[in-house]
Amino acid sequence: MGGNLQIDNVSLDKVSVRATLCFMIMALAIVGLFVFTAEVDDESDATATSFGTNCTWEVSGSELKIIGTNSSSPGVIPDYAATGSGLAPWYSSRASITSITLTNVSTIGDYAFYNLTSARTVTLPSTVTTIGNNAFENCTSLTSTNVQSTITIGNNAFQNCTSLVNFTFVGTGHVTTIGTAAFKDCTALKSITFPSGITSIGESVFSGCTSLATVTLADTLTFMGDRKSTRLN
């Protein structure tokens, strides 16, 4: 009985070859799927992006995390702008960012969190010393923030934060200088107390703060802008 066994005119040798080819194709497909899945997982677990001075940032869910990477030298968030290529790198994710957490950062640059209209909370570490001009301007959902360190607040830093109710100083936290229009149009702000250490307040700081009833200042204040525009009468 020489030759190959025939089944429906197809030899067993040919069937064997075809089966082997099918197995190899399936194996390659499985390997390819595994590699593709691994690549997707790697993308989802992507490391934070470096920027500024000794800083990384990432958006995790709805939280913007900015971390200073040098334990002996807190990170510096650089200055940005309100338009075009000067916008902060996380600006494109502004609709999904509801909280901002800073760790080991000393300086918040100009326009750093400008127009993050969905951000409701911000956590400032005790390492922060400077909040730049317009840094939180138009963060219309921001309700409160705590200051734990000695800081300076730039011009228009919290302007038009229309939901801001509480601006609190914790422990030894205090501000030395408040720039022009720093809290302008914060229409929900009702009261604010500045601990000892404040020396200068610019003009129009509380202009447009229609709910503001009480501002308490320490006797360390040495300069104040025009009282009428500042709304300190």
PDB file of N, CA and C in Angstrom, residues 128-223:
ATOM      1  N   VAL A 128       5.963  75.990  49.490  1.00  0.00           N
ATOM      2  CA  VAL A 128       5.615  77.071  48.558  1.00  0.00           C
ATOM      3  C   VAL A 128       5.948  78.430  49.171  1.00  0.00           C
ATOM      4  N   THR A 129       6.664  79.256  48.415  1.00  0.00           N
ATOM      5  CA  THR A 129       7.002  80.606  48.864  1.00  0.00           C
ATOM      6  C   THR A 129       6.479  81.685  47.922  1.00  0.00           C
ATOM      7  N   THR A 130       6.167  81.324  46.678  1.00  0.00           N
ATOM      8  CA  THR A 130       5.738  82.316  45.699  1.00  0.00           C
ATOM      9  C   THR A 130       4.571  81.802  44.871  1.00  0.00           C
ATOM     10  N   ILE A 131       3.524  82.605  44.785  1.00  0.00           N
ATOM     11  CA  ILE A 131       2.410  82.353  43.867  1.00  0.00           C
ATOM     12  C   ILE A 131       2.437  83.482  42.845  1.00  0.00           C
ATOM     13  N   GLY A 132       2.700  83.153  41.600  1.00  0.00           N
ATOM     14  CA  GLY A 132       2.939  84.144  40.568  1.00  0.00           C
ATOM     15  C   GLY A 132       1.700  84.889  40.110  1.00  0.00           C
ATOM     16  N   ASN A 133       1.932  85.855  39.240  1.00  0.00           N
ATOM     17  CA  ASN A 133       0.835  86.643  38.680  1.00  0.00           C
ATOM     18  C   ASN A 133      -0.144  85.749  37.921  1.00  0.00           C
ATOM     19  N   ASN A 134      -1.423  85.943  38.162  1.00  0.00           N
ATOM     20  CA  ASN A 134      -2.490  85.240  37.426  1.00  0.00           C
ATOM     21  C   ASN A 134      -2.412  83.726  37.566  1.00  0.00           C
ATOM     22  N   ALA A 135      -1.726  83.244  38.587  1.00  0.00           N
ATOM     23  CA  ALA A 135      -1.473  81.804  38.717  1.00  0.00           C
ATOM     24  C   ALA A 135      -2.751  80.975  38.761  1.00  0.00           C
ATOM     25  N   PHE A 136      -3.781  81.467  39.453  1.00  0.00           N
ATOM     26  CA  PHE A 136      -5.045  80.740  39.566  1.00  0.00           C
ATOM     27  C   PHE A 136      -6.207  81.545  38.984  1.00  0.00           C
ATOM     28  N   GLU A 137      -5.907  82.509  38.177  1.00  0.00           N
ATOM     29  CA  GLU A 137      -6.964  83.349  37.629  1.00  0.00           C
ATOM     30  C   GLU A 137      -7.995  82.520  36.863  1.00  0.00           C
ATOM     31  N   ASN A 138      -9.237  82.853  37.082  1.00  0.00           N
ATOM     32  CA  ASN A 138     -10.365  82.225  36.388  1.00  0.00           C
ATOM     33  C   ASN A 138     -10.535  80.741  36.724  1.00  0.00           C
ATOM     34  N   CYS A 139     -10.039  80.325  37.892  1.00  0.00           N
ATOM     35  CA  CYS A 139     -10.352  78.974  38.384  1.00  0.00           C
ATOM     36  C   CYS A 139     -11.714  79.082  39.078  1.00  0.00           C
ATOM     37  N   THR A 140     -12.742  79.107  38.303  1.00  0.00           N
ATOM     38  CA  THR A 140     -14.071  79.480  38.779  1.00  0.00           C
ATOM     39  C   THR A 140     -14.733  78.440  39.684  1.00  0.00           C
ATOM     40  N   SER A 141     -14.198  77.219  39.743  1.00  0.00           N
ATOM     41  CA  SER A 141     -14.765  76.188  40.618  1.00  0.00           C
ATOM     42  C   SER A 141     -13.984  76.031  41.920  1.00  0.00           C
ATOM     43  N   LEU A 142     -12.851  76.712  42.038  1.00  0.00           N
ATOM     44  CA  LEU A 142     -12.002  76.595  43.221  1.00  0.00           C
ATOM     45  C   LEU A 142     -12.725  77.148  44.442  1.00  0.00           C
ATOM     46  N   THR A 143     -12.865  76.322  45.488  1.00  0.00           N
ATOM     47  CA  THR A 143     -13.645  76.722  46.662  1.00  0.00           C
ATOM     48  C   THR A 143     -12.781  77.117  47.851  1.00  0.00           C
ATOM     49  N   SER A 144     -11.592  76.538  47.985  1.00  0.00           N
ATOM     50  CA  SER A 144     -10.779  76.847  49.154  1.00  0.00           C
ATOM     51  C   SER A 144      -9.319  76.495  48.905  1.00  0.00           C
ATOM     52  N   THR A 145      -8.464  77.116  49.710  1.00  0.00           N
ATOM     53  CA  THR A 145      -7.049  76.738  49.705  1.00  0.00           C
ATOM     54  C   THR A 145      -6.445  77.090  51.050  1.00  0.00           C
ATOM     55  N   ASN A 146      -5.419  76.349  51.452  1.00  0.00           N
ATOM     56  CA  ASN A 146      -4.735  76.567  52.723  1.00  0.00           C
ATOM     57  C   ASN A 146      -3.285  76.954  52.480  1.00  0.00           C
ATOM     58  N   VAL A 147      -2.802  77.910  53.253  1.00  0.00           N
ATOM     59  CA  VAL A 147      -1.409  78.342  53.153  1.00  0.00           C
ATOM     60  C   VAL A 147      -0.677  77.908  54.417  1.00  0.00           C
ATOM     61  N   GLN A 148       0.420  77.160  54.241  1.00  0.00           N
ATOM     62  CA  GLN A 148       1.162  76.627  55.378  1.00  0.00           C
ATOM     63  C   GLN A 148       2.534  77.264  55.549  1.00  0.00           C
ATOM     64  N   SER A 149       2.880  78.197  54.662  1.00  0.00           N
ATOM     65  CA  SER A 149       4.247  78.728  54.651  1.00  0.00           C
ATOM     66  C   SER A 149       4.215  80.243  54.489  1.00  0.00           C
ATOM     67  N   THR A 150       5.387  80.835  54.423  1.00  0.00           N
ATOM     68  CA  THR A 150       5.508  82.268  54.179  1.00  0.00           C
ATOM     69  C   THR A 150       5.537  82.499  52.678  1.00  0.00           C
ATOM     70  N   ILE A 151       4.553  83.231  52.156  1.00  0.00           N
ATOM     71  CA  ILE A 151       4.439  83.362  50.708  1.00  0.00           C
ATOM     72  C   ILE A 151       4.253  84.808  50.278  1.00  0.00           C
ATOM     73  N   THR A 152       4.510  85.039  49.011  1.00  0.00           N
ATOM     74  CA  THR A 152       4.106  86.273  48.342  1.00  0.00           C
ATOM     75  C   THR A 152       3.076  85.895  47.284  1.00  0.00           C
ATOM     76  N   ILE A 153       2.073  86.735  47.133  1.00  0.00           N
ATOM     77  CA  ILE A 153       0.995  86.486  46.169  1.00  0.00           C
ATOM     78  C   ILE A 153       1.063  87.553  45.090  1.00  0.00           C
ATOM     79  N   GLY A 154       1.169  87.142  43.840  1.00  0.00           N
ATOM     80  CA  GLY A 154       1.348  88.063  42.731  1.00  0.00           C
ATOM     81  C   GLY A 154       0.077  88.767  42.303  1.00  0.00           C
ATOM     82  N   ASN A 155       0.227  89.645  41.330  1.00  0.00           N
ATOM     83  CA  ASN A 155      -0.905  90.394  40.788  1.00  0.00           C
ATOM     84  C   ASN A 155      -1.932  89.450  40.171  1.00  0.00           C
ATOM     85  N   ASN A 156      -3.204  89.691  40.449  1.00  0.00           N
ATOM     86  CA  ASN A 156      -4.309  88.942  39.832  1.00  0.00           C
ATOM     87  C   ASN A 156      -4.230  87.435  40.074  1.00  0.00           C
ATOM     88  N   ALA A 157      -3.527  87.031  41.110  1.00  0.00           N
ATOM     89  CA  ALA A 157      -3.259  85.605  41.332  1.00  0.00           C
ATOM     90  C   ALA A 157      -4.519  84.766  41.440  1.00  0.00           C
ATOM     91  N   PHE A 158      -5.547  85.278  42.117  1.00  0.00           N
ATOM     92  CA  PHE A 158      -6.796  84.538  42.297  1.00  0.00           C
ATOM     93  C   PHE A 158      -7.982  85.301  41.691  1.00  0.00           C
ATOM     94  N   GLN A 159      -7.711  86.164  40.767  1.00  0.00           N
ATOM     95  CA  GLN A 159      -8.777  86.966  40.176  1.00  0.00           C
ATOM     96  C   GLN A 159      -9.850  86.086  39.535  1.00  0.00           C
ATOM     97  N   ASN A 160     -11.085  86.459  39.775  1.00  0.00           N
ATOM     98  CA  ASN A 160     -12.254  85.785  39.191  1.00  0.00           C
ATOM     99  C   ASN A 160     -12.376  84.322  39.613  1.00  0.00           C
ATOM    100  N   CYS A 161     -11.872  84.005  40.803  1.00  0.00           N
ATOM    101  CA  CYS A 161     -12.159  82.691  41.389  1.00  0.00           C
ATOM    102  C   CYS A 161     -13.504  82.832  42.102  1.00  0.00           C
ATOM    103  N   THR A 162     -14.553  82.763  41.345  1.00  0.00           N
ATOM    104  CA  THR A 162     -15.882  83.161  41.813  1.00  0.00           C
ATOM    105  C   THR A 162     -16.510  82.215  42.836  1.00  0.00           C
ATOM    106  N   SER A 163     -15.917  81.036  43.032  1.00  0.00           N
ATOM    107  CA  SER A 163     -16.434  80.092  44.033  1.00  0.00           C
ATOM    108  C   SER A 163     -15.571  80.056  45.292  1.00  0.00           C
ATOM    109  N   LEU A 164     -14.500  80.846  45.313  1.00  0.00           N
ATOM    110  CA  LEU A 164     -13.564  80.822  46.440  1.00  0.00           C
ATOM    111  C   LEU A 164     -14.223  81.399  47.689  1.00  0.00           C
ATOM    112  N   VAL A 165     -14.422  80.535  48.683  1.00  0.00           N
ATOM    113  CA  VAL A 165     -15.063  80.932  49.935  1.00  0.00           C
ATOM    114  C   VAL A 165     -14.036  81.083  51.049  1.00  0.00           C
ATOM    115  N   ASN A 166     -13.067  80.150  51.095  1.00  0.00           N
ATOM    116  CA  ASN A 166     -12.094  80.125  52.195  1.00  0.00           C
ATOM    117  C   ASN A 166     -10.664  80.238  51.678  1.00  0.00           C
ATOM    118  N   PHE A 167      -9.952  81.190  52.234  1.00  0.00           N
ATOM    119  CA  PHE A 167      -8.511  81.308  52.005  1.00  0.00           C
ATOM    120  C   PHE A 167      -7.885  81.340  53.388  1.00  0.00           C
ATOM    121  N   THR A 168      -7.324  80.203  53.800  1.00  0.00           N
ATOM    122  CA  THR A 168      -6.971  79.982  55.197  1.00  0.00           C
ATOM    123  C   THR A 168      -5.468  79.851  55.392  1.00  0.00           C
ATOM    124  N   PHE A 169      -4.993  80.417  56.497  1.00  0.00           N
ATOM    125  CA  PHE A 169      -3.586  80.285  56.870  1.00  0.00           C
ATOM    126  C   PHE A 169      -3.484  79.275  58.007  1.00  0.00           C
ATOM    127  N   VAL A 170      -2.636  78.270  57.818  1.00  0.00           N
ATOM    128  CA  VAL A 170      -2.524  77.164  58.757  1.00  0.00           C
ATOM    129  C   VAL A 170      -1.202  77.254  59.506  1.00  0.00           C
ATOM    130  N   GLY A 171      -1.244  77.063  60.827  1.00  0.00           N
ATOM    131  CA  GLY A 171      -0.021  77.074  61.613  1.00  0.00           C
ATOM    132  C   GLY A 171       0.707  78.404  61.510  1.00  0.00           C
ATOM    133  N   THR A 172       1.970  78.353  61.091  1.00  0.00           N
ATOM    134  CA  THR A 172       2.776  79.567  60.955  1.00  0.00           C
ATOM    135  C   THR A 172       2.654  80.181  59.563  1.00  0.00           C
ATOM    136  N   GLY A 173       1.765  79.646  58.753  1.00  0.00           N
ATOM    137  CA  GLY A 173       1.596  80.159  57.401  1.00  0.00           C
ATOM    138  C   GLY A 173       1.143  81.612  57.389  1.00  0.00           C
ATOM    139  N   HIS A 174       1.748  82.411  56.516  1.00  0.00           N
ATOM    140  CA  HIS A 174       1.325  83.794  56.372  1.00  0.00           C
ATOM    141  C   HIS A 174       1.820  84.339  55.040  1.00  0.00           C
ATOM    142  N   VAL A 175       1.319  85.501  54.681  1.00  0.00           N
ATOM    143  CA  VAL A 175       1.694  86.141  53.429  1.00  0.00           C
ATOM    144  C   VAL A 175       2.421  87.444  53.756  1.00  0.00           C
ATOM    145  N   THR A 176       3.449  87.757  52.990  1.00  0.00           N
ATOM    146  CA  THR A 176       4.180  89.006  53.212  1.00  0.00           C
ATOM    147  C   THR A 176       3.706  90.105  52.264  1.00  0.00           C
ATOM    148  N   THR A 177       3.441  89.741  51.019  1.00  0.00           N
ATOM    149  CA  THR A 177       3.062  90.726  50.013  1.00  0.00           C
ATOM    150  C   THR A 177       1.903  90.201  49.180  1.00  0.00           C
ATOM    151  N   ILE A 178       0.909  91.062  48.947  1.00  0.00           N
ATOM    152  CA  ILE A 178      -0.217  90.722  48.083  1.00  0.00           C
ATOM    153  C   ILE A 178      -0.225  91.708  46.927  1.00  0.00           C
ATOM    154  N   GLY A 179      -0.174  91.199  45.717  1.00  0.00           N
ATOM    155  CA  GLY A 179      -0.098  92.046  44.540  1.00  0.00           C
ATOM    156  C   GLY A 179      -1.432  92.681  44.170  1.00  0.00           C
ATOM    157  N   THR A 180      -1.384  93.578  43.210  1.00  0.00           N
ATOM    158  CA  THR A 180      -2.562  94.296  42.729  1.00  0.00           C
ATOM    159  C   THR A 180      -3.645  93.329  42.240  1.00  0.00           C
ATOM    160  N   ALA A 181      -4.871  93.576  42.647  1.00  0.00           N
ATOM    161  CA  ALA A 181      -6.052  92.825  42.175  1.00  0.00           C
ATOM    162  C   ALA A 181      -5.944  91.321  42.418  1.00  0.00           C
ATOM    163  N   ALA A 182      -5.202  90.941  43.447  1.00  0.00           N
ATOM    164  CA  ALA A 182      -4.947  89.516  43.697  1.00  0.00           C
ATOM    165  C   ALA A 182      -6.228  88.709  43.898  1.00  0.00           C
ATOM    166  N   PHE A 183      -7.229  89.297  44.540  1.00  0.00           N
ATOM    167  CA  PHE A 183      -8.492  88.590  44.786  1.00  0.00           C
ATOM    168  C   PHE A 183      -9.670  89.292  44.096  1.00  0.00           C
ATOM    169  N   LYS A 184      -9.387  90.025  43.090  1.00  0.00           N
ATOM    170  CA  LYS A 184     -10.432  90.781  42.401  1.00  0.00           C
ATOM    171  C   LYS A 184     -11.530  89.855  41.868  1.00  0.00           C
ATOM    172  N   ASP A 185     -12.773  90.274  42.072  1.00  0.00           N
ATOM    173  CA  ASP A 185     -13.950  89.551  41.574  1.00  0.00           C
ATOM    174  C   ASP A 185     -14.105  88.153  42.148  1.00  0.00           C
ATOM    175  N   CYS A 186     -13.561  87.932  43.341  1.00  0.00           N
ATOM    176  CA  CYS A 186     -13.843  86.677  44.056  1.00  0.00           C
ATOM    177  C   CYS A 186     -15.164  86.886  44.798  1.00  0.00           C
ATOM    178  N   THR A 187     -16.240  86.716  44.093  1.00  0.00           N
ATOM    179  CA  THR A 187     -17.557  87.152  44.572  1.00  0.00           C
ATOM    180  C   THR A 187     -18.111  86.318  45.727  1.00  0.00           C
ATOM    181  N   ALA A 188     -17.556  85.128  45.980  1.00  0.00           N
ATOM    182  CA  ALA A 188     -18.057  84.289  47.076  1.00  0.00           C
ATOM    183  C   ALA A 188     -17.263  84.476  48.364  1.00  0.00           C
ATOM    184  N   LEU A 189     -16.130  85.169  48.299  1.00  0.00           N
ATOM    185  CA  LEU A 189     -15.269  85.352  49.462  1.00  0.00           C
ATOM    186  C   LEU A 189     -15.952  86.256  50.483  1.00  0.00           C
ATOM    187  N   LYS A 190     -16.108  85.762  51.728  1.00  0.00           N
ATOM    188  CA  LYS A 190     -16.859  86.502  52.743  1.00  0.00           C
ATOM    189  C   LYS A 190     -15.966  87.153  53.791  1.00  0.00           C
ATOM    190  N   SER A 191     -14.864  86.494  54.132  1.00  0.00           N
ATOM    191  CA  SER A 191     -13.959  87.070  55.122  1.00  0.00           C
ATOM    192  C   SER A 191     -12.568  86.480  54.933  1.00  0.00           C
ATOM    193  N   ILE A 192     -11.570  87.229  55.397  1.00  0.00           N
ATOM    194  CA  ILE A 192     -10.195  86.741  55.305  1.00  0.00           C
ATOM    195  C   ILE A 192      -9.384  87.416  56.399  1.00  0.00           C
ATOM    196  N   THR A 193      -8.532  86.646  57.053  1.00  0.00           N
ATOM    197  CA  THR A 193      -7.688  87.147  58.138  1.00  0.00           C
ATOM    198  C   THR A 193      -6.234  86.896  57.791  1.00  0.00           C
ATOM    199  N   PHE A 194      -5.445  87.967  57.797  1.00  0.00           N
ATOM    200  CA  PHE A 194      -4.021  87.851  57.489  1.00  0.00           C
ATOM    201  C   PHE A 194      -3.219  87.877  58.784  1.00  0.00           C
ATOM    202  N   PRO A 195      -2.442  86.818  59.045  1.00  0.00           N
ATOM    203  CA  PRO A 195      -1.644  86.769  60.272  1.00  0.00           C
ATOM    204  C   PRO A 195      -0.506  87.790  60.245  1.00  0.00           C
ATOM    205  N   SER A 196       0.161  87.899  61.374  1.00  0.00           N
ATOM    206  CA  SER A 196       1.318  88.772  61.486  1.00  0.00           C
ATOM    207  C   SER A 196       2.361  88.406  60.440  1.00  0.00           C
ATOM    208  N   GLY A 197       2.966  89.411  59.856  1.00  0.00           N
ATOM    209  CA  GLY A 197       3.995  89.175  58.836  1.00  0.00           C
ATOM    210  C   GLY A 197       3.688  89.881  57.534  1.00  0.00           C
ATOM    211  N   ILE A 198       2.426  90.210  57.300  1.00  0.00           N
ATOM    212  CA  ILE A 198       2.073  90.902  56.072  1.00  0.00           C
ATOM    213  C   ILE A 198       2.614  92.332  56.114  1.00  0.00           C
ATOM    214  N   THR A 199       3.242  92.752  55.014  1.00  0.00           N
ATOM    215  CA  THR A 199       3.842  94.083  54.976  1.00  0.00           C
ATOM    216  C   THR A 199       3.280  94.962  53.868  1.00  0.00           C
ATOM    217  N   SER A 200       2.746  94.359  52.795  1.00  0.00           N
ATOM    218  CA  SER A 200       2.341  95.173  51.648  1.00  0.00           C
ATOM    219  C   SER A 200       1.113  94.594  50.959  1.00  0.00           C
ATOM    220  N   ILE A 201       0.167  95.483  50.640  1.00  0.00           N
ATOM    221  CA  ILE A 201      -1.027  95.111  49.885  1.00  0.00           C
ATOM    222  C   ILE A 201      -1.175  96.081  48.716  1.00  0.00           C
ATOM    223  N   GLY A 202      -1.307  95.545  47.518  1.00  0.00           N
ATOM    224  CA  GLY A 202      -1.440  96.384  46.340  1.00  0.00           C
ATOM    225  C   GLY A 202      -2.843  96.940  46.169  1.00  0.00           C
ATOM    226  N   GLU A 203      -3.057  97.663  45.092  1.00  0.00           N
ATOM    227  CA  GLU A 203      -4.358  98.272  44.831  1.00  0.00           C
ATOM    228  C   GLU A 203      -5.363  97.253  44.299  1.00  0.00           C
ATOM    229  N   SER A 204      -6.614  97.552  44.501  1.00  0.00           N
ATOM    230  CA  SER A 204      -7.737  96.764  43.955  1.00  0.00           C
ATOM    231  C   SER A 204      -7.714  95.303  44.351  1.00  0.00           C
ATOM    232  N   VAL A 205      -7.092  95.003  45.486  1.00  0.00           N
ATOM    233  CA  VAL A 205      -6.946  93.605  45.905  1.00  0.00           C
ATOM    234  C   VAL A 205      -8.288  92.912  46.030  1.00  0.00           C
ATOM    235  N   PHE A 206      -9.279  93.583  46.613  1.00  0.00           N
ATOM    236  CA  PHE A 206     -10.582  92.976  46.828  1.00  0.00           C
ATOM    237  C   PHE A 206     -11.677  93.654  46.005  1.00  0.00           C
ATOM    238  N   SER A 207     -11.298  94.314  44.957  1.00  0.00           N
ATOM    239  CA  SER A 207     -12.282  94.964  44.093  1.00  0.00           C
ATOM    240  C   SER A 207     -13.225  93.920  43.496  1.00  0.00           C
ATOM    241  N   GLY A 208     -14.508  94.189  43.552  1.00  0.00           N
ATOM    242  CA  GLY A 208     -15.482  93.258  42.987  1.00  0.00           C
ATOM    243  C   GLY A 208     -15.826  92.088  43.878  1.00  0.00           C
ATOM    244  N   CYS A 209     -15.275  92.059  45.114  1.00  0.00           N
ATOM    245  CA  CYS A 209     -15.600  90.982  46.061  1.00  0.00           C
ATOM    246  C   CYS A 209     -16.896  91.376  46.776  1.00  0.00           C
ATOM    247  N   THR A 210     -17.978  91.144  46.129  1.00  0.00           N
ATOM    248  CA  THR A 210     -19.263  91.687  46.570  1.00  0.00           C
ATOM    249  C   THR A 210     -19.797  91.056  47.854  1.00  0.00           C
ATOM    250  N   SER A 211     -19.292  89.883  48.243  1.00  0.00           N
ATOM    251  CA  SER A 211     -19.761  89.225  49.472  1.00  0.00           C
ATOM    252  C   SER A 211     -18.829  89.476  50.648  1.00  0.00           C
ATOM    253  N   LEU A 212     -17.711  90.124  50.403  1.00  0.00           N
ATOM    254  CA  LEU A 212     -16.695  90.289  51.441  1.00  0.00           C
ATOM    255  C   LEU A 212     -17.177  91.251  52.520  1.00  0.00           C
ATOM    256  N   ALA A 213     -17.218  90.765  53.762  1.00  0.00           N
ATOM    257  CA  ALA A 213     -17.686  91.567  54.885  1.00  0.00           C
ATOM    258  C   ALA A 213     -16.550  91.942  55.830  1.00  0.00           C
ATOM    259  N   THR A 214     -15.541  91.054  55.975  1.00  0.00           N
ATOM    260  CA  THR A 214     -14.496  91.278  56.966  1.00  0.00           C
ATOM    261  C   THR A 214     -13.117  90.954  56.412  1.00  0.00           C
ATOM    262  N   VAL A 215     -12.204  91.898  56.594  1.00  0.00           N
ATOM    263  CA  VAL A 215     -10.782  91.673  56.298  1.00  0.00           C
ATOM    264  C   VAL A 215     -10.001  92.069  57.538  1.00  0.00           C
ATOM    265  N   THR A 216      -9.228  91.145  58.086  1.00  0.00           N
ATOM    266  CA  THR A 216      -8.448  91.413  59.294  1.00  0.00           C
ATOM    267  C   THR A 216      -6.974  91.438  58.932  1.00  0.00           C
ATOM    268  N   LEU A 217      -6.327  92.552  59.277  1.00  0.00           N
ATOM    269  CA  LEU A 217      -4.914  92.741  58.946  1.00  0.00           C
ATOM    270  C   LEU A 217      -4.081  92.827  60.221  1.00  0.00           C
ATOM    271  N   ALA A 218      -2.838  92.355  60.128  1.00  0.00           N
ATOM    272  CA  ALA A 218      -1.922  92.449  61.260  1.00  0.00           C
ATOM    273  C   ALA A 218      -1.261  93.827  61.285  1.00  0.00           C
ATOM    274  N   ASP A 219      -0.706  94.187  62.445  1.00  0.00           N
ATOM    275  CA  ASP A 219      -0.086  95.506  62.572  1.00  0.00           C
ATOM    276  C   ASP A 219       1.301  95.584  61.935  1.00  0.00           C
ATOM    277  N   THR A 220       1.700  94.506  61.256  1.00  0.00           N
ATOM    278  CA  THR A 220       2.992  94.532  60.556  1.00  0.00           C
ATOM    279  C   THR A 220       2.885  95.197  59.193  1.00  0.00           C
ATOM    280  N   LEU A 221       1.663  95.526  58.762  1.00  0.00           N
ATOM    281  CA  LEU A 221       1.446  96.134  57.455  1.00  0.00           C
ATOM    282  C   LEU A 221       2.094  97.513  57.393  1.00  0.00           C
ATOM    283  N   THR A 222       2.946  97.719  56.366  1.00  0.00           N
ATOM    284  CA  THR A 222       3.634  99.001  56.216  1.00  0.00           C
ATOM    285  C   THR A 222       3.241  99.730  54.936  1.00  0.00           C
ATOM    286  N   PHE A 223       2.645  99.010  53.971  1.00  0.00           N
ATOM    287  CA  PHE A 223       2.234  99.677  52.728  1.00  0.00           C
ATOM    288  C   PHE A 223       0.883  99.134  52.288  1.00  0.00           C
TER     289      PHE A 223
END
